[in-house]
Every structure is written in C-alpha cells, then in structure tokens.
mmCIF file of C-alpha atoms and ligand atoms in Angstrom:
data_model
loop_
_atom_site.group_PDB
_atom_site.id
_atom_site.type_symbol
_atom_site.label_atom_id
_atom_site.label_comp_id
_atom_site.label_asym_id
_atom_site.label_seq_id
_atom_site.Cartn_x
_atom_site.Cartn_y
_atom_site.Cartn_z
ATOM 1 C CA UNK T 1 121.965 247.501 121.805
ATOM 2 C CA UNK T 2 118.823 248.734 120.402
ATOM 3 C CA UNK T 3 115.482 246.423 121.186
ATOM 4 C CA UNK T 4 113.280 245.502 118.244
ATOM 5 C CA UNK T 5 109.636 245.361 118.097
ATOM 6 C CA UNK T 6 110.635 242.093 116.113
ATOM 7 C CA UNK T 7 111.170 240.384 119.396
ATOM 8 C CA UNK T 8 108.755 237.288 119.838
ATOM 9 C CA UNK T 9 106.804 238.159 123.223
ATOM 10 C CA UNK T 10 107.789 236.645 126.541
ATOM 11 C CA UNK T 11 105.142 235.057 127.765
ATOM 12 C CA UNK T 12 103.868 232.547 131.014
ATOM 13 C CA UNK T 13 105.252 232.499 134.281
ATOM 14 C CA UNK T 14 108.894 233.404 134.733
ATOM 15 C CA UNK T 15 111.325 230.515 135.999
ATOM 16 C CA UNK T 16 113.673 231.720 138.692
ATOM 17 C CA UNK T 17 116.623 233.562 137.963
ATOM 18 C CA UNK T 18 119.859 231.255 137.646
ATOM 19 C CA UNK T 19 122.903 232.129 138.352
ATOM 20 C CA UNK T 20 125.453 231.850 135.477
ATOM 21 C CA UNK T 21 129.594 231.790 134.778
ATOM 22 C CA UNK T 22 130.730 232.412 131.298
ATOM 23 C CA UNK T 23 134.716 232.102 130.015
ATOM 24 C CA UNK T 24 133.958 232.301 126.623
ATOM 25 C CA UNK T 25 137.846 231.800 125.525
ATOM 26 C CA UNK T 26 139.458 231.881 122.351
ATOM 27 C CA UNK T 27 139.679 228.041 122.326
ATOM 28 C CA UNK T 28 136.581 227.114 124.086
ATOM 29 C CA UNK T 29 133.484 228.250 125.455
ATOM 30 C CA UNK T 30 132.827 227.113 129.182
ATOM 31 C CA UNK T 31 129.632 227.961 130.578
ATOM 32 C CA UNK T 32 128.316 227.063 133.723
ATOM 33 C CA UNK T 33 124.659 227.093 134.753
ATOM 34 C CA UNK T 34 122.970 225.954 137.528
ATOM 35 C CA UNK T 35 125.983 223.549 138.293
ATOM 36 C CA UNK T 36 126.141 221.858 134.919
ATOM 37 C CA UNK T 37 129.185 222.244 132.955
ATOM 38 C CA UNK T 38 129.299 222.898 129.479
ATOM 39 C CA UNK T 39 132.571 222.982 126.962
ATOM 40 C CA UNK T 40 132.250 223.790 123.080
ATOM 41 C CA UNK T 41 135.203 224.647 120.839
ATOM 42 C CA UNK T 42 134.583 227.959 120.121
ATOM 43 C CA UNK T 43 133.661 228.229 116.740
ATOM 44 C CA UNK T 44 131.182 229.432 114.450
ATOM 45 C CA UNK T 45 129.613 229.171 110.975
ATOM 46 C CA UNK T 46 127.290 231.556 109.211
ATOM 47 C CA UNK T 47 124.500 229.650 107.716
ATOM 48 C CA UNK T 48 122.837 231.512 104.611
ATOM 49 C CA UNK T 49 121.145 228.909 102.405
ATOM 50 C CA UNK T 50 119.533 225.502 104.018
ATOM 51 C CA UNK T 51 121.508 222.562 105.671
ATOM 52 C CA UNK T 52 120.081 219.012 105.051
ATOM 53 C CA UNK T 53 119.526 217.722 108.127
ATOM 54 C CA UNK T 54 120.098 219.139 111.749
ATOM 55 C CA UNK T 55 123.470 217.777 113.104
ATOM 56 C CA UNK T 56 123.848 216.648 116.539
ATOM 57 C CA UNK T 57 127.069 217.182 119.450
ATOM 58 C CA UNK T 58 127.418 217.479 122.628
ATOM 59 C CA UNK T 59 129.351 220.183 121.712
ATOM 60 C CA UNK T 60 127.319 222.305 119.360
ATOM 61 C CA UNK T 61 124.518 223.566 118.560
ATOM 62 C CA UNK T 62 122.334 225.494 115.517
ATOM 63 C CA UNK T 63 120.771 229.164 116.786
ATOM 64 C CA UNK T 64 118.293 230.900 115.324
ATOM 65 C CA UNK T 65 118.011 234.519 116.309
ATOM 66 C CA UNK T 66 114.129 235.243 116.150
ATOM 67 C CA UNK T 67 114.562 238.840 117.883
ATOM 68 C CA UNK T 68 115.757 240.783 120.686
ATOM 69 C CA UNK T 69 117.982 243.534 121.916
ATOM 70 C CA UNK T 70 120.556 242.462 119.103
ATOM 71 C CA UNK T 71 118.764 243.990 116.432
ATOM 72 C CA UNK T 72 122.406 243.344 113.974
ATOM 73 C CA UNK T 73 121.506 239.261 114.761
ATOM 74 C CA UNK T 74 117.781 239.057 113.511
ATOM 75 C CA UNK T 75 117.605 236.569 111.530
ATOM 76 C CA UNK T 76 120.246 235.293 111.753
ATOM 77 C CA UNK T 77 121.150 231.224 112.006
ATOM 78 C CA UNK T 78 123.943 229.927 112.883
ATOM 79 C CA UNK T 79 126.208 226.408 113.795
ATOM 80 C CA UNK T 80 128.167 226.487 117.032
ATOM 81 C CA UNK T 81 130.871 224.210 118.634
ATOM 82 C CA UNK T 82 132.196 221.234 117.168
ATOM 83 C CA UNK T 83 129.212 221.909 114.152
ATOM 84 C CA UNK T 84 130.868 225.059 112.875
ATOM 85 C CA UNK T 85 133.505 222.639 112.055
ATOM 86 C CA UNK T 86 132.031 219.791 110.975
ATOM 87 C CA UNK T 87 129.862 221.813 108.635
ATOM 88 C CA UNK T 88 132.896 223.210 107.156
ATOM 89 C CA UNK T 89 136.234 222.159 108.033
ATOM 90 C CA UNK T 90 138.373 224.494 105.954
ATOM 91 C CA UNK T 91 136.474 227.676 106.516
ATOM 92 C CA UNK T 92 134.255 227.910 110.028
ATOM 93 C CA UNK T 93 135.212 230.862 111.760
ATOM 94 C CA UNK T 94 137.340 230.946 115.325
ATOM 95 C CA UNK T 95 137.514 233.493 117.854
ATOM 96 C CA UNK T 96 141.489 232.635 118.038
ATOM 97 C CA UNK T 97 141.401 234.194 114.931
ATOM 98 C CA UNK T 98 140.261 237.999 115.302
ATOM 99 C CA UNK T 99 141.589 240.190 118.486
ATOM 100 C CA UNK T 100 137.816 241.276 118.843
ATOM 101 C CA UNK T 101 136.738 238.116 118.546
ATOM 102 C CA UNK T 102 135.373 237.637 122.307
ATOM 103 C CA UNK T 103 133.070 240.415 121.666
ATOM 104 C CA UNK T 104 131.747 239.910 118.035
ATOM 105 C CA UNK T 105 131.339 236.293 118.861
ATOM 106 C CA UNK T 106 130.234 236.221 122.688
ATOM 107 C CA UNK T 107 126.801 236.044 122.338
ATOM 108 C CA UNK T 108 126.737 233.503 119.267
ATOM 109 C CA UNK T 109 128.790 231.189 121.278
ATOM 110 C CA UNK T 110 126.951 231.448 124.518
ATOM 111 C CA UNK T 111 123.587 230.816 122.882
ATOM 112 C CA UNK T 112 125.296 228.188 121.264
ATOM 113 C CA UNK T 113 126.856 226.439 124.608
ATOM 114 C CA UNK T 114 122.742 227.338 126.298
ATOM 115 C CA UNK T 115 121.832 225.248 122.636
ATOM 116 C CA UNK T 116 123.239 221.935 124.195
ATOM 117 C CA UNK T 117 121.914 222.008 127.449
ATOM 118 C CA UNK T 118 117.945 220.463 127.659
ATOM 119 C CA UNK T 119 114.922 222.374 126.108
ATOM 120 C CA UNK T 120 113.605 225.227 128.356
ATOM 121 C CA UNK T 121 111.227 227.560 126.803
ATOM 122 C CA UNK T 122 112.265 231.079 129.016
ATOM 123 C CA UNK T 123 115.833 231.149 130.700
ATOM 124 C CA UNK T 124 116.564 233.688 132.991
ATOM 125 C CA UNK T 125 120.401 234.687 133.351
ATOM 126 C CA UNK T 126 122.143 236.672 135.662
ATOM 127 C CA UNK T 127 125.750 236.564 134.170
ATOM 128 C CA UNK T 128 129.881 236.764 135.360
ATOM 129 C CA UNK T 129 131.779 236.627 132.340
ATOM 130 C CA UNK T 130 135.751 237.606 131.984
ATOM 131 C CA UNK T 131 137.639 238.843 129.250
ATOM 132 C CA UNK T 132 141.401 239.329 128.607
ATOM 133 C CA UNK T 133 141.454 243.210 128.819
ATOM 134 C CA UNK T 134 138.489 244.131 131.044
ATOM 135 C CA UNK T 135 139.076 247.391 131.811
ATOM 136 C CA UNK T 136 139.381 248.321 127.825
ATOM 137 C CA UNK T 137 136.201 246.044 126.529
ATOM 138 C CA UNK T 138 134.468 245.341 129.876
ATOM 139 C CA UNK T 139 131.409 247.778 129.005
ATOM 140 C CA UNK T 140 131.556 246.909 125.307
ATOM 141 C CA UNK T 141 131.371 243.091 126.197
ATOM 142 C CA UNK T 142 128.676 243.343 128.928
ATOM 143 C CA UNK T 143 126.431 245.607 126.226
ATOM 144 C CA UNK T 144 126.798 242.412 123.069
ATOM 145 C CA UNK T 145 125.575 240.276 125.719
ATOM 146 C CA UNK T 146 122.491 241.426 128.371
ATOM 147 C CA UNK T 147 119.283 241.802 126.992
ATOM 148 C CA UNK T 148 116.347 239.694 125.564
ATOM 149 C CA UNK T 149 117.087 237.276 122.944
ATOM 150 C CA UNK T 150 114.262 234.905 121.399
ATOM 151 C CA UNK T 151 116.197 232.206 119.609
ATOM 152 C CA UNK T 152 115.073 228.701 117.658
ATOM 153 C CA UNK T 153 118.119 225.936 118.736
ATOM 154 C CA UNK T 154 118.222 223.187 116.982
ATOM 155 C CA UNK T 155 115.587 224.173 114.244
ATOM 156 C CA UNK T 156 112.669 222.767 117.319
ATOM 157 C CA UNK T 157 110.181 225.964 119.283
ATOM 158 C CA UNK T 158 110.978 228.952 120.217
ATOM 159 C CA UNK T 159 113.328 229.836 123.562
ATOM 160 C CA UNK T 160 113.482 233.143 125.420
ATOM 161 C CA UNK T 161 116.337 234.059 126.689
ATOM 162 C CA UNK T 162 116.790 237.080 129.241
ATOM 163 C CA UNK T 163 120.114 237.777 130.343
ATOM 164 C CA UNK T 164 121.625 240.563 132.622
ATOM 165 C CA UNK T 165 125.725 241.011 133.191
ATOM 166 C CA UNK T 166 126.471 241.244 136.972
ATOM 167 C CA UNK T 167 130.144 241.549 136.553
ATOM 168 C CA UNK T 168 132.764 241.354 133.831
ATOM 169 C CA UNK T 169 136.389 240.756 135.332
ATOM 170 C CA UNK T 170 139.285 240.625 133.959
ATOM 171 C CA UNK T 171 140.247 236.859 132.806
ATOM 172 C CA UNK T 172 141.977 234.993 135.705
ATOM 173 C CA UNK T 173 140.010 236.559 138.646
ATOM 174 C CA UNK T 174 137.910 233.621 138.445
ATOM 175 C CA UNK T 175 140.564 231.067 138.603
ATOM 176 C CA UNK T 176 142.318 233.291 141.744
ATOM 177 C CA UNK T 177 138.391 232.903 143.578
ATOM 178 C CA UNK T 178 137.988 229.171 142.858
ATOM 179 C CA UNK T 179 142.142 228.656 143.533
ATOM 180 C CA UNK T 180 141.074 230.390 147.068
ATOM 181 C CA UNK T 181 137.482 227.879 147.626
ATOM 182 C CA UNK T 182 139.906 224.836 146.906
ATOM 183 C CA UNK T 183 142.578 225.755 148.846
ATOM 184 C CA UNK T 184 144.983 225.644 145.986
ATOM 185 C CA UNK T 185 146.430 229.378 147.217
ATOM 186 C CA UNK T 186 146.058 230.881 151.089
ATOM 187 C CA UNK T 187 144.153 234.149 151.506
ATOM 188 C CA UNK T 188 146.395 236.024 153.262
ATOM 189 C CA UNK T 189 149.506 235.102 150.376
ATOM 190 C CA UNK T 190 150.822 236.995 147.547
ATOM 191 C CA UNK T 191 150.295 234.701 144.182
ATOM 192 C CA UNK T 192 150.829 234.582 140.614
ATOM 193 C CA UNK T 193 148.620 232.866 137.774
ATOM 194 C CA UNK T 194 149.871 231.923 134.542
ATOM 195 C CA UNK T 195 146.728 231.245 132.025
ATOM 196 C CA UNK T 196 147.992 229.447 129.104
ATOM 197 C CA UNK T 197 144.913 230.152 127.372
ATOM 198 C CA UNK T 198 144.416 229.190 123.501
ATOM 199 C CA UNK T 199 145.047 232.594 121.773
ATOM 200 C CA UNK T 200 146.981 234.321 125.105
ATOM 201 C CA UNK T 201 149.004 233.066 128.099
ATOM 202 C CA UNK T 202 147.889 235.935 130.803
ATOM 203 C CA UNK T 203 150.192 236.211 134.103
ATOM 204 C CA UNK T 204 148.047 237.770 137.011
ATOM 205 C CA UNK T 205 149.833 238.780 140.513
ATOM 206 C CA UNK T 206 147.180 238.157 143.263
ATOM 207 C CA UNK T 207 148.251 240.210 146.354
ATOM 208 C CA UNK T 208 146.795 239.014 149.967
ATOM 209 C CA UNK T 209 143.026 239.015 149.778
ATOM 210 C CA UNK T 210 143.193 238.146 146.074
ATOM 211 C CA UNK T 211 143.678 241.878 145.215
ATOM 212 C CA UNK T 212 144.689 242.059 141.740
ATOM 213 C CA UNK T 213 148.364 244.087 141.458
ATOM 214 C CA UNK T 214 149.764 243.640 138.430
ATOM 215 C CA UNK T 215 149.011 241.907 134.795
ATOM 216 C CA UNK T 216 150.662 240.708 131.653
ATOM 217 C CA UNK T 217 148.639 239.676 128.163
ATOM 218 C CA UNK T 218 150.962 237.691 125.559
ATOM 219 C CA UNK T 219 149.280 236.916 122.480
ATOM 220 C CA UNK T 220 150.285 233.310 121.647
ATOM 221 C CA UNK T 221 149.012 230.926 123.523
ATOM 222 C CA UNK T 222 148.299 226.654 122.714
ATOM 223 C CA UNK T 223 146.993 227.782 119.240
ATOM 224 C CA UNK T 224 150.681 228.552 118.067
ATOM 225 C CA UNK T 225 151.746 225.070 119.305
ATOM 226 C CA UNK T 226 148.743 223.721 117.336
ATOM 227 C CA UNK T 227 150.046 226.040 114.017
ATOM 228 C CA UNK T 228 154.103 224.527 114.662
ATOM 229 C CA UNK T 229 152.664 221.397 114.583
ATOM 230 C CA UNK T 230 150.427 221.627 111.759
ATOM 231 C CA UNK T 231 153.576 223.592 109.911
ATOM 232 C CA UNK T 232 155.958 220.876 110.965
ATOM 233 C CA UNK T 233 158.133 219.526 107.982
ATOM 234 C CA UNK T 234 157.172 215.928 108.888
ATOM 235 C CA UNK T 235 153.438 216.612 108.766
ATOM 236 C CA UNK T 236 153.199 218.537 105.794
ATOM 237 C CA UNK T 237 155.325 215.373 104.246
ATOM 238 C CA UNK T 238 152.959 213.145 105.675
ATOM 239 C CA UNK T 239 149.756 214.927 104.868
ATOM 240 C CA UNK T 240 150.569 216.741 101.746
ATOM 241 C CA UNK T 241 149.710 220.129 103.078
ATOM 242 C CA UNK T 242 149.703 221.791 105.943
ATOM 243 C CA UNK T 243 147.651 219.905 109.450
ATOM 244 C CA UNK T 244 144.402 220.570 110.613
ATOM 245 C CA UNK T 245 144.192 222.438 113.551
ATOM 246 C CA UNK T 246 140.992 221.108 114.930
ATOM 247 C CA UNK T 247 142.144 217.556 114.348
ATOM 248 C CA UNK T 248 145.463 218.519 115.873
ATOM 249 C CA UNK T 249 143.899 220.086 118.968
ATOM 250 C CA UNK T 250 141.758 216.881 119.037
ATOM 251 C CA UNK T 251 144.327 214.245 119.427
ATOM 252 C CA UNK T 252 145.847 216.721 121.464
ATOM 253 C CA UNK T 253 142.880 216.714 124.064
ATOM 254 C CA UNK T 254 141.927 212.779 124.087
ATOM 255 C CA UNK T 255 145.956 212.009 124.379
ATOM 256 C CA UNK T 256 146.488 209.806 121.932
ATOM 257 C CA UNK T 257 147.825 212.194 119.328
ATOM 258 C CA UNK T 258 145.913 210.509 116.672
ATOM 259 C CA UNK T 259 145.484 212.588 113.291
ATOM 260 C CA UNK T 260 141.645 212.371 112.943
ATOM 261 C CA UNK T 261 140.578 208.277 111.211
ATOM 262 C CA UNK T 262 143.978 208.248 109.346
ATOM 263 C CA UNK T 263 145.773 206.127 112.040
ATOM 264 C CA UNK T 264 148.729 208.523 111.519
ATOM 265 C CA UNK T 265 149.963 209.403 114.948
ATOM 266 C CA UNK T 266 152.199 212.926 115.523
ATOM 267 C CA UNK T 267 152.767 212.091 119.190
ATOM 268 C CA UNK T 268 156.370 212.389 117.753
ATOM 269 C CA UNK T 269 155.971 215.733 115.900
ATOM 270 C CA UNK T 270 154.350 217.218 119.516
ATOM 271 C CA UNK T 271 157.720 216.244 121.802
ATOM 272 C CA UNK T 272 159.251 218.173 118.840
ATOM 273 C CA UNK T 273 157.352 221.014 118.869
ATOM 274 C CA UNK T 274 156.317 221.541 122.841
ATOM 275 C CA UNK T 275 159.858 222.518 124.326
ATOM 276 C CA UNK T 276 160.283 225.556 121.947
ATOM 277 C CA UNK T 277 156.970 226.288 122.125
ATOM 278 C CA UNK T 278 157.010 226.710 125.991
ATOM 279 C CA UNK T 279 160.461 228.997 125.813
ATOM 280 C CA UNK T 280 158.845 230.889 123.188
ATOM 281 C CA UNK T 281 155.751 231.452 124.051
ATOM 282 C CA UNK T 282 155.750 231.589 127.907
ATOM 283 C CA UNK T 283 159.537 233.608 127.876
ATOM 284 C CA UNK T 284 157.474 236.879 127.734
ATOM 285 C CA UNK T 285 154.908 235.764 130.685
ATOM 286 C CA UNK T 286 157.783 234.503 132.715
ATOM 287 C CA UNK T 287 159.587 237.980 132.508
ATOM 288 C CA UNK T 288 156.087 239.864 133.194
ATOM 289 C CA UNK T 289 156.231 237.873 136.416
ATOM 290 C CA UNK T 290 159.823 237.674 137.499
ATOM 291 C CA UNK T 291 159.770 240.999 139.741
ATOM 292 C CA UNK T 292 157.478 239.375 141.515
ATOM 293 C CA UNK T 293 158.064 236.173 141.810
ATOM 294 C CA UNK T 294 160.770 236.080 144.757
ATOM 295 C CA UNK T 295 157.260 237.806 147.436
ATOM 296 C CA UNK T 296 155.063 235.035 146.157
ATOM 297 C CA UNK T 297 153.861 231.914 147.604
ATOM 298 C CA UNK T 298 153.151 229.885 144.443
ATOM 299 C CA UNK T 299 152.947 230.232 140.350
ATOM 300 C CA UNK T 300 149.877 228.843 139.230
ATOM 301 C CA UNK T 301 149.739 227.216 135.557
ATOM 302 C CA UNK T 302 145.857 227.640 134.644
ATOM 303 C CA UNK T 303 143.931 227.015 131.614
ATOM 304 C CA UNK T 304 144.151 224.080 129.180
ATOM 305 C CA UNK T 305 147.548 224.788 128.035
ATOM 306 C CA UNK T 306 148.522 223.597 131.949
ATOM 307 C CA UNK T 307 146.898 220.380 131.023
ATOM 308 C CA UNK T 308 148.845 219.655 127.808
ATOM 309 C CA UNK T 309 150.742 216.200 127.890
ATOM 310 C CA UNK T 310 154.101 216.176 129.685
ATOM 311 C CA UNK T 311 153.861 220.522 130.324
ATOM 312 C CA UNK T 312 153.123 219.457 133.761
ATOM 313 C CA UNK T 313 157.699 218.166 134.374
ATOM 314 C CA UNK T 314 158.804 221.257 131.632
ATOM 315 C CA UNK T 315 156.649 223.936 134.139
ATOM 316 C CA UNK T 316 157.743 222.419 137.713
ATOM 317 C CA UNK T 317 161.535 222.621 136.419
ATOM 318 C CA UNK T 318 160.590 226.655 136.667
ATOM 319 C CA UNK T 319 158.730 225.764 139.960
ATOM 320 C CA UNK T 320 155.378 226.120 138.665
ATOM 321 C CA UNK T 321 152.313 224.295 140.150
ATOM 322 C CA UNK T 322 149.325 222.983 137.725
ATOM 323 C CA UNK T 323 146.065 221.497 138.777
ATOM 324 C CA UNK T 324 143.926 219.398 137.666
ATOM 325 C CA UNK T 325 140.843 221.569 136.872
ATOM 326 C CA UNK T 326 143.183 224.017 135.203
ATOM 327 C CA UNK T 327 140.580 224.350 132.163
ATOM 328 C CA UNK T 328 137.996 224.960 134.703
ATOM 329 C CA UNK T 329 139.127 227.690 137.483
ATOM 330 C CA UNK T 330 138.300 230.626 136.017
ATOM 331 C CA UNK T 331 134.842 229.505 135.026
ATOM 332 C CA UNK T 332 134.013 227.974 138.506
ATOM 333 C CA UNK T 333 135.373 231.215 139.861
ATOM 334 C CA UNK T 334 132.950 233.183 137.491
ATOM 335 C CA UNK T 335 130.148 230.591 138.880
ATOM 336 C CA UNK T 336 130.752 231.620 141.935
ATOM 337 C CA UNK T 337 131.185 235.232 141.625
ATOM 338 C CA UNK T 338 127.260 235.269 139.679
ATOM 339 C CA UNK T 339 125.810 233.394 142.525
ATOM 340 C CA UNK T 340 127.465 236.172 145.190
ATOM 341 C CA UNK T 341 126.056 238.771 143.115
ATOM 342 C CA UNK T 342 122.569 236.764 142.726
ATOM 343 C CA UNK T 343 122.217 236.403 146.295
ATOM 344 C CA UNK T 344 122.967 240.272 146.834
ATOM 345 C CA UNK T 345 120.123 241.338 144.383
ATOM 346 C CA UNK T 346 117.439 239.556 146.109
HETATM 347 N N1 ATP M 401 143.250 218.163 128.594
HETATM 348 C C1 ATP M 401 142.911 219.330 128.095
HETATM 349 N N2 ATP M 401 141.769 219.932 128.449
HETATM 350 C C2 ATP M 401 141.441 221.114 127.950
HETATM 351 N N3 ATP M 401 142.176 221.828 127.071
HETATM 352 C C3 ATP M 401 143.318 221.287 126.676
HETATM 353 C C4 ATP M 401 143.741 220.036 127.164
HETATM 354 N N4 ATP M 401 144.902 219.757 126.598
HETATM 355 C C5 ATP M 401 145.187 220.783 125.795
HETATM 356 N N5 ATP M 401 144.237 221.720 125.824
HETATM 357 C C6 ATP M 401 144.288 222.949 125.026
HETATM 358 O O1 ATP M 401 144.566 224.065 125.845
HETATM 359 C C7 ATP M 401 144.212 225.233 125.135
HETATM 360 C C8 ATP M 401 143.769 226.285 126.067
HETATM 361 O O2 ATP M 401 142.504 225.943 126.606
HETATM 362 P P1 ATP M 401 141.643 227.039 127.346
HETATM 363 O O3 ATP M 401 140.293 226.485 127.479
HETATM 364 O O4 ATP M 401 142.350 227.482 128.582
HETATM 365 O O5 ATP M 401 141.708 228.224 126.287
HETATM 366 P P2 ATP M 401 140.739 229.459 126.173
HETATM 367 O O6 ATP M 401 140.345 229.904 127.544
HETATM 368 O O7 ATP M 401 139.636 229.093 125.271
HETATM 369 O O8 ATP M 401 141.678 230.510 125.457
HETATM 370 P P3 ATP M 401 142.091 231.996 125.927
HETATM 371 O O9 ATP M 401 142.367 231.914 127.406
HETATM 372 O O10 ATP M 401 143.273 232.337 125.094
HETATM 373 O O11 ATP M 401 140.908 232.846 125.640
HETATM 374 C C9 ATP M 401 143.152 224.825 124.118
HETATM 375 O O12 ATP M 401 143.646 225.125 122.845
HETATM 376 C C10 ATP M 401 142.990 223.332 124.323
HETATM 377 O O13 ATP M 401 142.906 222.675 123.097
HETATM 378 MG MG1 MG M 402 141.063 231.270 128.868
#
C-alpha cells in the first residue's frame, strides 16, 4: 500500500513493541494483545453522513481513518462489532458474506477490536494473523494490514497505530501450537483439527512435530445453521419473515435460545435444525479426513461451532474430542507464535 503525506505525524517517545495474535474470522474478530482478549462480531458499517451520538459496546467500536499507508481508507469512518449492527440491523456488512472478505475487511475490523481496548495514543504491533487459504492470500493479507495508520476511535484524539506482519499461517496452525502448550495433542503424534468456523469448517492433519500434511476448506460453516434456522417454517410463521441472524447467533451464544426481547424461544427450531446441519455440513470435512484418520491420535473439534449446545454428544459419536477454549486456540496459538517471532527480532 502506498503511504500518504496525509498521514498525521508520529510523534513522542515510542512505547515498546507488543506482541500481537489476530484470527480475524468470518464470524468474529479475536485479537489478542498483550494478554488481553478481545471478541467482536465481525461486522462493519460504512458511515457517510453524521450519527447522533457515539454508541458504546464492549464489542465495537467507531474508526476514523485520519491517514496512513492505506491511502483507499482516508477518510474514512466507520462502526465495528456489535455497532455495525446495531446501527443498522438489516443492512451492516459481514465478512461471512464475501469470499474476500478477510482481506477487504481485515484492517477495519482489527482497528475496530484495538477501538475497545483503553486509550493509547501510539501502539506498536508486531502481528501473527491466519487466514483460510494462506498460501493463495498470505502476501495479499499481510500487505492490507502492516503499515502506519493514524485513526480517531470513538470520535475522542488521535491514535497512531504502527503495525508490522511477522507471520501469516494458514488458519488452524494456531490452534495445533496452543493444542501442543496445553497438552490437548502430544508432539511426537499424528493429529487432525476440525475448525467449524462461521463461514468454513477447515480439517488440518498435523503430522509429529505439528508439521502441517494435508488440508481441507468447506465453505459452510455455523452461519448455514444460523440461515436453516432463520429459514425454518416455524420461524418464519412465528416472525412473519425470515429470522435474524445476529439475534439467532445471539441466543445461540448466551444458551438460552431467546429471539432477541420477544420472549419467543427457538431452542426447539435449533434441535431441529443441528443434526442435518452437522451431516451436511461436516460430511465433506469428515471425508477430507478419513484417509487419515485410522494413523492419528485424536480429531480435534475447534472453533465456536465445537462449542454449539449439545454438538459436543453428536461429534464424540464420530470420536471427536472438543475443548473448552475451542473459540480461542487458534488465536492463543497466533499469540504465541508473535511473541516467538518478537523475541527473535530483538
Ligand atoms: N459458545 C460459543 N462461543 C463462541 N462461538 C460460538 C459459541 N456457540 C456458537 N458459536 C458460533 O460458532 C461460530 C464459529 O465461531 P468462530 O469464532 O470459530 O468463527 P470464525 O473463526 O469467526 O469463522 P471462520 O473460521 O469461518 O472464519 C460463530 O458463528 C459463533 O456464533
Ligand atoms: Mg475461525
């Protein structure tokens, strides 16, 4: 990306360099920095005219790009997280939704994940990110990201941003490092990963050493459970038109399958939907793997679709394991990974 002579100035003394994972996924952003955790739907909404009042979320943020190496983003403003949503339900944009998403995204949403975190004036980043098809879009995604970026969050002063890529890995590789630190797979094992992601389920083979042998992308991931269940003839007779798949994902997430403040509950309409969805969906990742499966020591369910209510009995039945952090592996991995590399530069 081109720099700009529109870039606000760096200025005063540097803070230290911090270490950084980034899983920017097609359901959620999770970024970790300097140990804090940070999870935002990942969605987006262009903001042309002006808002009334700054909204506020945990999980979302407004950017401003002031200037910087992504000279297509000047001037730029837009709502991240939960407030692309909230601004406007029926319209915000979602990276589920276009295949080059990731990329044409990435930065918005990790600005927007850095727009929650407390004020700083000057971050420093030294990044690990992953994305589904590495070796296609690994140079591609690494370019949209590093460089300086002088934003305004949350309409207050100005923050620098300065942010180099260390590695981009193919999604997964972070989950096999952190499955490795917490002793959820042995080194010296042959294992397979199944990411039920929100737009893909990926299936990874991990040879001894966590070499990466062999990979599988299906599109359809959680997000086509989310659009049966929105489709579903009882909710559309309930609601009068199709669901919402935020609120759907929602009261998917807190567990009590509660449709938004309406006190209509599809808890009912998910048992449905969830057994076809997992032959469906996961049938092509589960043939992707079976060659493999009789060398290996474990299959690993990973990503939020691991953690979906009662997937846990329907994935052990095919003698898959799930843990607990399954939303969290590859990030931590990724954490891990940018603090290696960190340590290496110095
Ligand atoms: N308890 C839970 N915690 C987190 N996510 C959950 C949970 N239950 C269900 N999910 C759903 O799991 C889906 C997948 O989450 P995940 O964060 O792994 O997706 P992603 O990494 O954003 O997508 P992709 O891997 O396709 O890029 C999401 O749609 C999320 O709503
Ligand atoms: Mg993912």
């Amino acid at each position: 990306m081109q720099s700009t002579s529109l870039a606000v100035p760096f200025s005063g003394v540097s803070p230290p360099l911090l270490a950084v994972g980034y899983d920017g996924g097609n359901g959620s952003v999770k970024l970790i920095v300097d140990s804090v955790e940070v999870r935002i739907p990942s969605y987006v909404q262009p903001l042309h005219g002006e808002i009334y009042d700054v909204p506020e979320s945990p999980e979302g943020s407004l950017i401003e790009y002031l200037g910087g190496d992504r000279s297509d983003l000047i001037g730029k403003r837009w709502l991240s997280g939960y407030l692309a949503y909230q601004n406007n339900p029926q319209a915000y944009q979602r990276v589920v939704d276009d295949r080059a998403g990731k990329i044409q995204l990435g930065l918005q949403l990790l600005l927007g994940a850095i727009g929650t975190l407390p004020h700083r004036m000057q971050w420093n980043l030294s990044v690990a990110a992953s994305i589904q098809d590495a070796q296609a879009f690994g140079s591609e995604f690494k370019e949209s990201l590093e460089g300086k970026h002088s934003i305004r969050i949350n309409d207050k002063g100005v923050t620098h941003v300065d942010l180099s890529v260390t590695a981009i890995v193919e999604e997964g590789s972070g989950a096999m490092i952190s499955g490795l630190a917490v002793n959820l797979i042995r080194p010296k094992t042959q294992n397979i990963f199944l990411d039920i992601g929100c737009g893909t389920a990926i299936s990874s083979v991990f040879g001894s050493g966590g070499k990466l042998i062999a990979r599988k992308i299906t599109v359809g991931g959680v997000d086509s459970l989310f659009n049966a269940i929105a489709q579903n003839i009882d909710c559309r007779r309930y609601l009068k038109r199709e669901g919402d798949r935020h609120l759907i994902r929602a009261g998917i997430e807190n567990g009590t399958f509660q449709y938004g403040t309406t006190g209509w509950n599809f808890r009912q309409i998910y048992s449905t939907e969830l057994k076809p969805w997992v032959s469906q969906n996961l049938a092509i990742a589960f043939k992707a793997i079976d060659p493999w499966r009789e060398q290996s020591e474990a299959i690993v369910a990973i990503g939020g679709g691991s953690q979906l209510p009662a997937i846990t009995q329907l994935l052990a039945a095919r003698n898959v394991i799930t843990s607990p952090d399954g939303t969290w592996l590859n990030a931590r991995g990724l954490d891990r990974l940018a603090q290696i590399k960190l340590k290496r530069s110095i």
